[in-house]
mmCIF file of C-alpha atoms in Angstrom:
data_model
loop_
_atom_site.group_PDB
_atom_site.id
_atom_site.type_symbol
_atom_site.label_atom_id
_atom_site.label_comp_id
_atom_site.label_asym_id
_atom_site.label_seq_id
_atom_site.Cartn_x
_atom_site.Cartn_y
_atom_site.Cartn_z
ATOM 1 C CA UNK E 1 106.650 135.590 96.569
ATOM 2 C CA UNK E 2 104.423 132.299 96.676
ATOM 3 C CA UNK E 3 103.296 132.714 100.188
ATOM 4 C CA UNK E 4 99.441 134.286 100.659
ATOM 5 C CA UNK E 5 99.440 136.345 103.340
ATOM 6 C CA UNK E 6 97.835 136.601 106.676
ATOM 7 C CA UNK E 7 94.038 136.550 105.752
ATOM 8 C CA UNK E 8 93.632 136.634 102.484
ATOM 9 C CA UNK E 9 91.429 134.252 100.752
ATOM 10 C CA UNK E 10 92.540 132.717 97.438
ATOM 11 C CA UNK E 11 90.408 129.755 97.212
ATOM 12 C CA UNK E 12 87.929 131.557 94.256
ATOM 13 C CA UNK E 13 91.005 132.311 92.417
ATOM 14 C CA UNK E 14 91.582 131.090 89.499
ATOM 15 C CA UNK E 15 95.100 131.909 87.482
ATOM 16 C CA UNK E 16 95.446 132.770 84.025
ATOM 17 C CA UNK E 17 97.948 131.904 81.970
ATOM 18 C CA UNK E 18 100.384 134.451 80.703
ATOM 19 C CA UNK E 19 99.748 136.375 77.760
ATOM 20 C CA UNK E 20 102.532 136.745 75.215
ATOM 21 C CA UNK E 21 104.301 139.907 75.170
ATOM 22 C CA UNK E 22 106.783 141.996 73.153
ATOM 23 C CA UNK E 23 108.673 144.983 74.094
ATOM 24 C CA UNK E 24 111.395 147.440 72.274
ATOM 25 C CA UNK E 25 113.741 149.509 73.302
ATOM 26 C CA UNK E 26 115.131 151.694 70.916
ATOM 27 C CA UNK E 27 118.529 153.250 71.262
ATOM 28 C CA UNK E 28 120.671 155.231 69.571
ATOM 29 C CA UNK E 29 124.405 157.005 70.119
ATOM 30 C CA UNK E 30 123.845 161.058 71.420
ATOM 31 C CA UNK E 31 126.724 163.374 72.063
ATOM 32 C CA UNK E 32 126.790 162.695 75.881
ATOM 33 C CA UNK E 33 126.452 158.399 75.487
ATOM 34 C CA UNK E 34 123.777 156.496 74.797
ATOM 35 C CA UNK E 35 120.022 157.277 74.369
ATOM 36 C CA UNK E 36 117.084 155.597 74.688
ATOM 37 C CA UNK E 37 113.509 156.367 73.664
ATOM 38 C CA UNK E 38 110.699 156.223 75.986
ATOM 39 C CA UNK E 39 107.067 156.723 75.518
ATOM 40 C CA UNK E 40 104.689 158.615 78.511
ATOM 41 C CA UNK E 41 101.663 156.462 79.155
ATOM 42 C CA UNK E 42 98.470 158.273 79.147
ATOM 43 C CA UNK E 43 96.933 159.272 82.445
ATOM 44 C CA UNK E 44 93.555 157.751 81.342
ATOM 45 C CA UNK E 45 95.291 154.085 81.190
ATOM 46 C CA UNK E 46 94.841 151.057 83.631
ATOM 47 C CA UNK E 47 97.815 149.734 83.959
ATOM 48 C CA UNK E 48 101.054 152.339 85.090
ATOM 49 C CA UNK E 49 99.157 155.914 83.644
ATOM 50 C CA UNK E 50 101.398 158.558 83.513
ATOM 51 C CA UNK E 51 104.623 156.214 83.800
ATOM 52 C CA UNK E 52 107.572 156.475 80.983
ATOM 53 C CA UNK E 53 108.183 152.993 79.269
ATOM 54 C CA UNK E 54 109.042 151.023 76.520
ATOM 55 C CA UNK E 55 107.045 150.306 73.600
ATOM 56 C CA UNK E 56 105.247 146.648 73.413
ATOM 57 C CA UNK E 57 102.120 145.215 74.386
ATOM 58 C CA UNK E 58 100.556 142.040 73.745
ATOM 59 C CA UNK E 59 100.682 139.675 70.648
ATOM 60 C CA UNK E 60 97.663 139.631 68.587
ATOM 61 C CA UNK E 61 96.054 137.778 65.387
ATOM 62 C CA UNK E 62 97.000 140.861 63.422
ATOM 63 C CA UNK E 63 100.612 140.093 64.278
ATOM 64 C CA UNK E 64 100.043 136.017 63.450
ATOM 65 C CA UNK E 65 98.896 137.388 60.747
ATOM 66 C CA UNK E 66 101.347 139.589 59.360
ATOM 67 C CA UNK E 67 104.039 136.728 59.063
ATOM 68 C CA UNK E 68 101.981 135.270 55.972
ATOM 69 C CA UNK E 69 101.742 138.734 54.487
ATOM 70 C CA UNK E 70 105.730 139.514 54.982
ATOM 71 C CA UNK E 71 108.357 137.401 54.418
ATOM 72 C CA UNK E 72 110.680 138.817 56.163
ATOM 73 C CA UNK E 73 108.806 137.658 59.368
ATOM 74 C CA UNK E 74 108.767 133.919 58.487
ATOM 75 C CA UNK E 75 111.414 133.838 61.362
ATOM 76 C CA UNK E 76 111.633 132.510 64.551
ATOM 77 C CA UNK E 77 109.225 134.938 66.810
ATOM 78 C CA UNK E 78 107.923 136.749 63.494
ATOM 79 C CA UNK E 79 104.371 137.330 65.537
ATOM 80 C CA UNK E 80 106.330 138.837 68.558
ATOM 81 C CA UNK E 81 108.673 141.061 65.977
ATOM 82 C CA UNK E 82 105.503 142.161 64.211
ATOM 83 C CA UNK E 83 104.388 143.400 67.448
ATOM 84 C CA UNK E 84 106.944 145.486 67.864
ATOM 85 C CA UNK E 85 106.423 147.174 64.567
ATOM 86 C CA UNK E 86 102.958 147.753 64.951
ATOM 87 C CA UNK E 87 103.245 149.284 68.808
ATOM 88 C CA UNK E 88 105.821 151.420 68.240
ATOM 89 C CA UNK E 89 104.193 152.839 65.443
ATOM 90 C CA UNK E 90 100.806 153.251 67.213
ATOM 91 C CA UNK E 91 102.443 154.222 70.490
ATOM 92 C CA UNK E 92 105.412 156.724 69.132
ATOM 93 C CA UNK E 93 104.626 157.505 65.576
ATOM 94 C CA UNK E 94 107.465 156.387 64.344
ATOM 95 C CA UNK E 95 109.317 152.889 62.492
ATOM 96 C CA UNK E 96 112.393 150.778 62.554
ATOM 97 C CA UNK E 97 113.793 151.428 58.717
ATOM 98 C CA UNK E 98 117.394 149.592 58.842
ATOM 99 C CA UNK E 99 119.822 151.787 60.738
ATOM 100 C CA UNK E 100 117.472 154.603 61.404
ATOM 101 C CA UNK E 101 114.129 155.590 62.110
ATOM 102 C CA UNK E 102 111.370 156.805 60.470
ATOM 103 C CA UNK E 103 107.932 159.124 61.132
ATOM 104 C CA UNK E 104 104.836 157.438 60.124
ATOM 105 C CA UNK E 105 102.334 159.175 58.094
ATOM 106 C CA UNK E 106 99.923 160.772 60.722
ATOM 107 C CA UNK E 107 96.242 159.077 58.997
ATOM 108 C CA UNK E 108 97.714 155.661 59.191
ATOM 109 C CA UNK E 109 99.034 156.175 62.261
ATOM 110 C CA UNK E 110 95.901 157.609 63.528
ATOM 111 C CA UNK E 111 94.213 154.024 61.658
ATOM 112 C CA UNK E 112 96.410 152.247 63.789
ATOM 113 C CA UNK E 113 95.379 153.785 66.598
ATOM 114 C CA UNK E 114 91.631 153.548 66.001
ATOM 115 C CA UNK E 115 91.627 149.588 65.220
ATOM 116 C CA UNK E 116 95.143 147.582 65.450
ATOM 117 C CA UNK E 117 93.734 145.543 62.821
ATOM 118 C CA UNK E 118 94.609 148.303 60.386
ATOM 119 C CA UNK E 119 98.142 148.356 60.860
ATOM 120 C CA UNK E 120 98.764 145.128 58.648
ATOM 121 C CA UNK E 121 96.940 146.924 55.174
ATOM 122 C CA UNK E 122 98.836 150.211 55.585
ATOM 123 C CA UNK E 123 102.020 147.826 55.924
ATOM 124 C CA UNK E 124 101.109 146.234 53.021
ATOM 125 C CA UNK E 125 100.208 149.464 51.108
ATOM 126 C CA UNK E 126 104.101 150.248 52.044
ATOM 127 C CA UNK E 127 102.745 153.304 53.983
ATOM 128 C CA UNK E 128 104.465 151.494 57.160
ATOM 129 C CA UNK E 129 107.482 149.981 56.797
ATOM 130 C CA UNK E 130 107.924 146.370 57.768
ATOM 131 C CA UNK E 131 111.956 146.145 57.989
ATOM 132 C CA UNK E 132 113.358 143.841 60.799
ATOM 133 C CA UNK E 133 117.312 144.962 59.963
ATOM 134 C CA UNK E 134 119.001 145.686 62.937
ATOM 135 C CA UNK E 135 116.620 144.334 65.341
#
């Protein structure tokens, strides 16, 4: 919709520009078809509280980052694939690990949770896996 409506007054407004996003869905085959995971947003959040989604959020320097600490992200989108990993595991608890997934260690995933920044040392400590098969 590009049209302002009746009255309103956009002149002050200034856009941003996007911010760069990732988002997973994780899936897997149940008895009944396929599943899909979905995590509750807290009722104390801004944006959508107490609506079911997908994992993601934005990109951030610890993401950059990771892709000269791993290898295996010096791909195409490696920041966006690193986000991934490091929201699902603060969001759900749990990690990608090839064909299956994986709990994370509750006191890293609680570090995660306190400070994003601490997601890329416990990765590196191999107390999070960082393994982009099948994704």
């Amino acid at each position: 919709m590009s049209e302002v409506p009746e009255g309103v007054d956009l002149s002050g407004f200034v856009r941003k520009p996007p911010r760069p996003t990732a988002t997973m869905t994780l899936t897997r085959d149940g008895p009944n078809g396929p599943e899909v995971l979905l995590g509750l947003r807290s009722e104390t959040m801004a944006a959508f509280p107490g609506y079911w989604a997908f994992t993601g959020g934005g990109v951030s320097r610890v993401d950059a980052a990771a892709v000269d600490s791993f290898s295996v992200l010096d791909v195409e989108h490696g920041k966006f694939i690193a986000c991934i990993l490091r929201e699902t595991c603060e969001e759900l608890g749990v990690a990608p690990n090839g064909d299956h997934v994986i709990s994370i260690d509750e006191s890293a995933r609680f570090d995660v949770i306190k400070d994003k920044a601490n997601w890329l040392p416990h990765a590196e400590d191999c107390n999070i896996p960082v393994n982009i098969d099948n994704i």
